Amino acid sequence: MQVFADYRLSSLLAICLLGCSLDISAQIYRRSSQESQVARLQQFERSLTVLKNAEDLLPLQHLDRHRFLAFSIGTGEQTVWQDQIGTYAIGRRVSLDWESPADSIDKMSFRMGGNDLYIVGIHQLERWQSLAPSQQVAWQDFVSKLARSGRAVLMVFGPPSSLAYFPEIEKSSALVVAHYDVPSVQSLAAQLIFGAVQGRGRLTESVENKFHKGNGLHLNGDWRLKYTVPEEVGWSAIMLESQMDKLVEDAIEEQMFPGCQVLIAKDGKVVYEKAYGHHTYDELRKVKSTDLYDLASLTKVSAALPALMKLVEDERLSLDAPMLRYWPDWSGTDKAGLSMREMLAHQARLQPYITFYKKTLNGRGAYKRKYFREDSSARYPVRVYENLYLRADFKDKMYQQIRKSPLYANTEYMYSGLSFLIYPEIVKNLTGHEFGAYLRKYFYDPLGARRLTFNPWEKFPADEIVPTERDSVFRKELVKAYVHDEAAAMLGGVSGNAGLFSNANDLAKLFQMYLNGGSYGGEQLIASEVIEEFTDYQYPENSNRRGLGFDKPPLAEEQERYMSNEASPFSFGHTGFTGTFVWADPQYNLLVVFLSNRVYPSRKNRSYYHQQFTKRLHQLVYDQIPSFEK
């Protein structure tokens, strides 16, 4: 089954006839009023009934502390419920049909070891009475074993009366009755587990002496991104999808990029998420919403900035102290007195970029033997690409080149990525953690953003990573699963300027946290006042539109911009060279994420910029906002 994110809109449309096909549901949906569709979804949400929640297990917090197994009973296929769980946290997914042999059920008990939390969905309960008595006993024993484990969330996708089928189901840590077994309810039930929708249902009937009419606990539902239809925020799904389809499909046809992901969130709700096109123009593999793209310079706002913001909050770093305090290597240079604020706002007079890799090539463009080897060793440990390892001391040569690079004479806005190459070392020196480990511990794991990662070749299958470019100057082959940026590659793929990979969904979690004032999943990850400072204009008196690391709309209306003309002065975001874009607007509580590999097959492809694609896409989203909100 395709991951649910790719079909979220169509799945959520299956709300008009219980048990009907998605196609028929979609047709009925398009004939119905927007109000009735939202009302139907809200009715399903209100019906979610939490009967037990020991020690306030739900909504789940601290996703970094759990190992999950999402287990569907009653169907041998992966369910929408399991796929929706996958949008919040990575874990194993297992499905067994009611008719599975008893020995398969017994073996499952042993296969489920190593997980500290089981999230169990019980489906197709209308088939229970047709099972052989021995099969019923086998499943009852299995559910009892789960319930008694002290680490199980059980969700019943059927009427409350079906609770009577399982004698010890009330012993589970958490118990939810979802009433119906259709895609939209499965999606909502999964979202309830993670605190994206509320639990406020009540039993309409008593079941034996264990559950009584009117029973039901209340759960809040504003902790994490919710996945819903555009109508819930007053938009039109038909209008949005038709316009977005035309814009993106025309761009693919014109070969601006072979494929992409688009995600739009409004008021903390993902109202649009769709994958388009293919990994490459040969159209061998379609893009999925779980696939990873090279974020390029989005790394600056998604890796360097959260780390630096936390260090500012913890008072380990002062934005206005001389850089020399944190980077002694600049002692005695013209850079010693630069502040972090100046560098993050791109007003430190630093050079934009240094092509470090050119020192490693000879006049014919071949690798110099003294810098590279085909195999790793203590002297050549830095993996730049498959079968290409760089000398350990080359990083010092890079820092030396930055140290010696001239400063511009005038103090004015000049975009530079050089300081972002140094920030990972500063983070390590101040915290004792490697840069990637620090980000994972304090941000990515708590967010449930396991697909936000450096060096994805270490963690993910190759077919889940989108190729970036056929590099003709440095790697001299197709760059895939390794960072595209040459400087970041020569730092082993982990840098503050580039190197991060993600899908749109996990990147959205990070930026929704920014929009929430540093809060997500019931945790305050960054102080709100720190985020406010980083996302505000820093040197407007110098006509500098930048925040601290973040880009912002131009200060003058007549200045050219790559984002919507309607983006508010409070908004912030960034772009990436590979064809990536993220923009958050607190005034409208709006988030737009766009990921592509526009540099495939070559960075010489400039039509993406010439046709102002990101501005058109961004404006399309603002066009959906009703006039009374503007």
PDB file of C-alpha atoms in Angstrom, residues 93-221:
ATOM      1  CA  ARG A  93       4.387  -2.238  11.310  1.00  0.00           C
ATOM      2  CA  VAL A  94       2.861  -5.708  11.341  1.00  0.00           C
ATOM      3  CA  SER A  95      -0.546  -6.972  10.134  1.00  0.00           C
ATOM      4  CA  LEU A  96      -2.241 -10.347  10.651  1.00  0.00           C
ATOM      5  CA  ASP A  97      -5.583 -11.466   9.263  1.00  0.00           C
ATOM      6  CA  TRP A  98      -8.229 -13.049  11.500  1.00  0.00           C
ATOM      7  CA  GLU A  99      -7.757 -16.277   9.582  1.00  0.00           C
ATOM      8  CA  SER A 100      -4.027 -16.491  10.329  1.00  0.00           C
ATOM      9  CA  PRO A 101      -3.034 -19.905  11.687  1.00  0.00           C
ATOM     10  CA  ALA A 102      -2.880 -20.180  15.439  1.00  0.00           C
ATOM     11  CA  ASP A 103       0.851 -20.919  15.341  1.00  0.00           C
ATOM     12  CA  SER A 104       1.397 -17.627  13.493  1.00  0.00           C
ATOM     13  CA  ILE A 105      -0.306 -15.840  16.349  1.00  0.00           C
ATOM     14  CA  ASP A 106       1.913 -17.614  18.864  1.00  0.00           C
ATOM     15  CA  LYS A 107       5.047 -16.767  16.883  1.00  0.00           C
ATOM     16  CA  MET A 108       3.994 -13.136  16.779  1.00  0.00           C
ATOM     17  CA  SER A 109       4.293 -13.000  20.563  1.00  0.00           C
ATOM     18  CA  PHE A 110       8.000 -13.695  20.241  1.00  0.00           C
ATOM     19  CA  ARG A 111       8.566 -11.432  17.215  1.00  0.00           C
ATOM     20  CA  MET A 112       7.210  -8.448  19.115  1.00  0.00           C
ATOM     21  CA  GLY A 113      10.049  -8.337  21.611  1.00  0.00           C
ATOM     22  CA  GLY A 114      12.317  -5.298  21.803  1.00  0.00           C
ATOM     23  CA  ASN A 115       9.500  -2.742  21.647  1.00  0.00           C
ATOM     24  CA  ASP A 116       8.445  -0.826  24.720  1.00  0.00           C
ATOM     25  CA  LEU A 117       5.074   0.267  23.330  1.00  0.00           C
ATOM     26  CA  TYR A 118       2.553  -1.621  21.229  1.00  0.00           C
ATOM     27  CA  ILE A 119      -0.064   0.400  19.359  1.00  0.00           C
ATOM     28  CA  VAL A 120      -2.695  -2.136  18.342  1.00  0.00           C
ATOM     29  CA  GLY A 121      -5.619  -1.640  15.986  1.00  0.00           C
ATOM     30  CA  ILE A 122      -8.391  -4.263  15.914  1.00  0.00           C
ATOM     31  CA  HIS A 123     -10.172  -4.224  12.544  1.00  0.00           C
ATOM     32  CA  GLN A 124     -12.962  -5.930  10.603  1.00  0.00           C
ATOM     33  CA  LEU A 125     -14.786  -7.011  13.745  1.00  0.00           C
ATOM     34  CA  GLU A 126     -17.852  -7.917  11.704  1.00  0.00           C
ATOM     35  CA  ARG A 127     -15.940 -11.119  10.822  1.00  0.00           C
ATOM     36  CA  TRP A 128     -15.432 -12.207  14.430  1.00  0.00           C
ATOM     37  CA  GLN A 129     -18.553 -14.353  14.724  1.00  0.00           C
ATOM     38  CA  SER A 130     -17.599 -16.344  11.634  1.00  0.00           C
ATOM     39  CA  LEU A 131     -14.268 -17.447  13.136  1.00  0.00           C
ATOM     40  CA  ALA A 132     -13.846 -20.956  14.452  1.00  0.00           C
ATOM     41  CA  PRO A 133     -14.008 -21.129  18.275  1.00  0.00           C
ATOM     42  CA  SER A 134     -10.365 -22.207  18.451  1.00  0.00           C
ATOM     43  CA  GLN A 135      -9.361 -19.192  16.373  1.00  0.00           C
ATOM     44  CA  GLN A 136     -11.330 -16.879  18.636  1.00  0.00           C
ATOM     45  CA  VAL A 137      -9.581 -18.330  21.690  1.00  0.00           C
ATOM     46  CA  ALA A 138      -6.159 -17.882  20.082  1.00  0.00           C
ATOM     47  CA  TRP A 139      -6.860 -14.207  19.396  1.00  0.00           C
ATOM     48  CA  GLN A 140      -8.395 -13.647  22.819  1.00  0.00           C
ATOM     49  CA  ASP A 141      -5.264 -15.054  24.454  1.00  0.00           C
ATOM     50  CA  PHE A 142      -3.069 -12.867  22.276  1.00  0.00           C
ATOM     51  CA  VAL A 143      -5.017  -9.665  23.019  1.00  0.00           C
ATOM     52  CA  SER A 144      -4.987 -10.531  26.730  1.00  0.00           C
ATOM     53  CA  LYS A 145      -1.223 -10.963  26.590  1.00  0.00           C
ATOM     54  CA  LEU A 146      -0.898  -7.536  24.993  1.00  0.00           C
ATOM     55  CA  ALA A 147      -3.280  -5.934  27.490  1.00  0.00           C
ATOM     56  CA  ARG A 148      -1.425  -7.395  30.465  1.00  0.00           C
ATOM     57  CA  SER A 149       1.970  -6.300  29.142  1.00  0.00           C
ATOM     58  CA  GLY A 150       1.541  -2.843  30.651  1.00  0.00           C
ATOM     59  CA  ARG A 151       2.722  -1.228  27.423  1.00  0.00           C
ATOM     60  CA  ALA A 152      -0.153  -1.466  24.963  1.00  0.00           C
ATOM     61  CA  VAL A 153      -2.543   1.051  23.414  1.00  0.00           C
ATOM     62  CA  LEU A 154      -5.543  -0.867  22.042  1.00  0.00           C
ATOM     63  CA  MET A 155      -7.893   0.707  19.489  1.00  0.00           C
ATOM     64  CA  VAL A 156     -11.145  -1.010  18.555  1.00  0.00           C
ATOM     65  CA  PHE A 157     -12.453  -0.125  15.096  1.00  0.00           C
ATOM     66  CA  GLY A 158     -15.998  -1.301  15.599  1.00  0.00           C
ATOM     67  CA  PRO A 159     -19.079  -0.853  17.788  1.00  0.00           C
ATOM     68  CA  PRO A 160     -18.656  -0.793  21.590  1.00  0.00           C
ATOM     69  CA  SER A 161     -20.360  -4.188  21.825  1.00  0.00           C
ATOM     70  CA  SER A 162     -17.278  -5.766  20.233  1.00  0.00           C
ATOM     71  CA  LEU A 163     -15.333  -5.050  23.431  1.00  0.00           C
ATOM     72  CA  ALA A 164     -17.034  -8.135  24.854  1.00  0.00           C
ATOM     73  CA  TYR A 165     -15.063 -10.337  22.443  1.00  0.00           C
ATOM     74  CA  PHE A 166     -11.874  -9.802  24.464  1.00  0.00           C
ATOM     75  CA  PRO A 167     -12.214 -10.697  28.161  1.00  0.00           C
ATOM     76  CA  GLU A 168      -9.171  -8.788  29.451  1.00  0.00           C
ATOM     77  CA  ILE A 169      -9.071  -5.839  27.065  1.00  0.00           C
ATOM     78  CA  GLU A 170      -9.720  -3.426  29.935  1.00  0.00           C
ATOM     79  CA  LYS A 171      -6.269  -4.261  31.366  1.00  0.00           C
ATOM     80  CA  SER A 172      -4.506  -2.390  28.554  1.00  0.00           C
ATOM     81  CA  SER A 173      -2.630   0.813  29.358  1.00  0.00           C
ATOM     82  CA  ALA A 174      -4.909   2.784  27.042  1.00  0.00           C
ATOM     83  CA  LEU A 175      -8.141   1.776  25.328  1.00  0.00           C
ATOM     84  CA  VAL A 176      -9.992   3.635  22.576  1.00  0.00           C
ATOM     85  CA  VAL A 177     -13.193   2.767  20.716  1.00  0.00           C
ATOM     86  CA  ALA A 178     -13.235   4.304  17.218  1.00  0.00           C
ATOM     87  CA  HIS A 179     -16.721   2.928  16.325  1.00  0.00           C
ATOM     88  CA  TYR A 180     -16.120   2.703  12.548  1.00  0.00           C
ATOM     89  CA  ASP A 181     -13.504   1.042  10.361  1.00  0.00           C
ATOM     90  CA  VAL A 182     -13.173   3.409   7.397  1.00  0.00           C
ATOM     91  CA  PRO A 183     -10.073   5.312   6.206  1.00  0.00           C
ATOM     92  CA  SER A 184     -11.019   8.693   7.636  1.00  0.00           C
ATOM     93  CA  VAL A 185     -11.731   7.237  11.081  1.00  0.00           C
ATOM     94  CA  GLN A 186      -8.505   5.239  10.998  1.00  0.00           C
ATOM     95  CA  SER A 187      -6.629   8.444  10.238  1.00  0.00           C
ATOM     96  CA  LEU A 188      -8.329  10.358  13.042  1.00  0.00           C
ATOM     97  CA  ALA A 189      -7.758   7.538  15.531  1.00  0.00           C
ATOM     98  CA  ALA A 190      -4.026   7.525  14.796  1.00  0.00           C
ATOM     99  CA  GLN A 191      -3.932  11.292  15.175  1.00  0.00           C
ATOM    100  CA  LEU A 192      -5.643  11.030  18.557  1.00  0.00           C
ATOM    101  CA  ILE A 193      -2.777   8.867  19.829  1.00  0.00           C
ATOM    102  CA  PHE A 194      -0.302  11.642  19.077  1.00  0.00           C
ATOM    103  CA  GLY A 195      -2.419  14.557  20.272  1.00  0.00           C
ATOM    104  CA  ALA A 196      -3.447  16.049  16.953  1.00  0.00           C
ATOM    105  CA  VAL A 197      -7.198  15.545  17.466  1.00  0.00           C
ATOM    106  CA  GLN A 198      -9.298  15.499  20.595  1.00  0.00           C
ATOM    107  CA  GLY A 199     -10.832  12.526  22.310  1.00  0.00           C
ATOM    108  CA  ARG A 200     -14.243  13.450  23.686  1.00  0.00           C
ATOM    109  CA  GLY A 201     -16.609  10.608  22.786  1.00  0.00           C
ATOM    110  CA  ARG A 202     -18.913   8.803  25.186  1.00  0.00           C
ATOM    111  CA  LEU A 203     -20.218   5.231  25.091  1.00  0.00           C
ATOM    112  CA  THR A 204     -23.761   5.029  23.821  1.00  0.00           C
ATOM    113  CA  GLU A 205     -24.302   1.629  25.429  1.00  0.00           C
ATOM    114  CA  SER A 206     -23.021  -0.431  28.327  1.00  0.00           C
ATOM    115  CA  VAL A 207     -20.864  -3.491  27.691  1.00  0.00           C
ATOM    116  CA  GLU A 208     -21.104  -6.234  30.306  1.00  0.00           C
ATOM    117  CA  ASN A 209     -20.141  -4.908  33.736  1.00  0.00           C
ATOM    118  CA  LYS A 210     -16.897  -3.312  32.599  1.00  0.00           C
ATOM    119  CA  PHE A 211     -17.942  -0.370  30.467  1.00  0.00           C
ATOM    120  CA  HIS A 212     -20.983   1.767  31.089  1.00  0.00           C
ATOM    121  CA  LYS A 213     -23.072   4.071  28.968  1.00  0.00           C
ATOM    122  CA  GLY A 214     -21.638   7.591  29.159  1.00  0.00           C
ATOM    123  CA  ASN A 215     -18.083   6.431  29.897  1.00  0.00           C
ATOM    124  CA  GLY A 216     -15.360   8.393  28.114  1.00  0.00           C
ATOM    125  CA  LEU A 217     -12.315  10.481  28.982  1.00  0.00           C
ATOM    126  CA  HIS A 218     -11.329  13.813  27.448  1.00  0.00           C
ATOM    127  CA  LEU A 219      -8.025  14.253  25.584  1.00  0.00           C
ATOM    128  CA  ASN A 220      -6.722  17.543  24.264  1.00  0.00           C
ATOM    129  CA  GLY A 221      -5.807  17.695  20.595  1.00  0.00           C
TER     130      GLY A 221
END
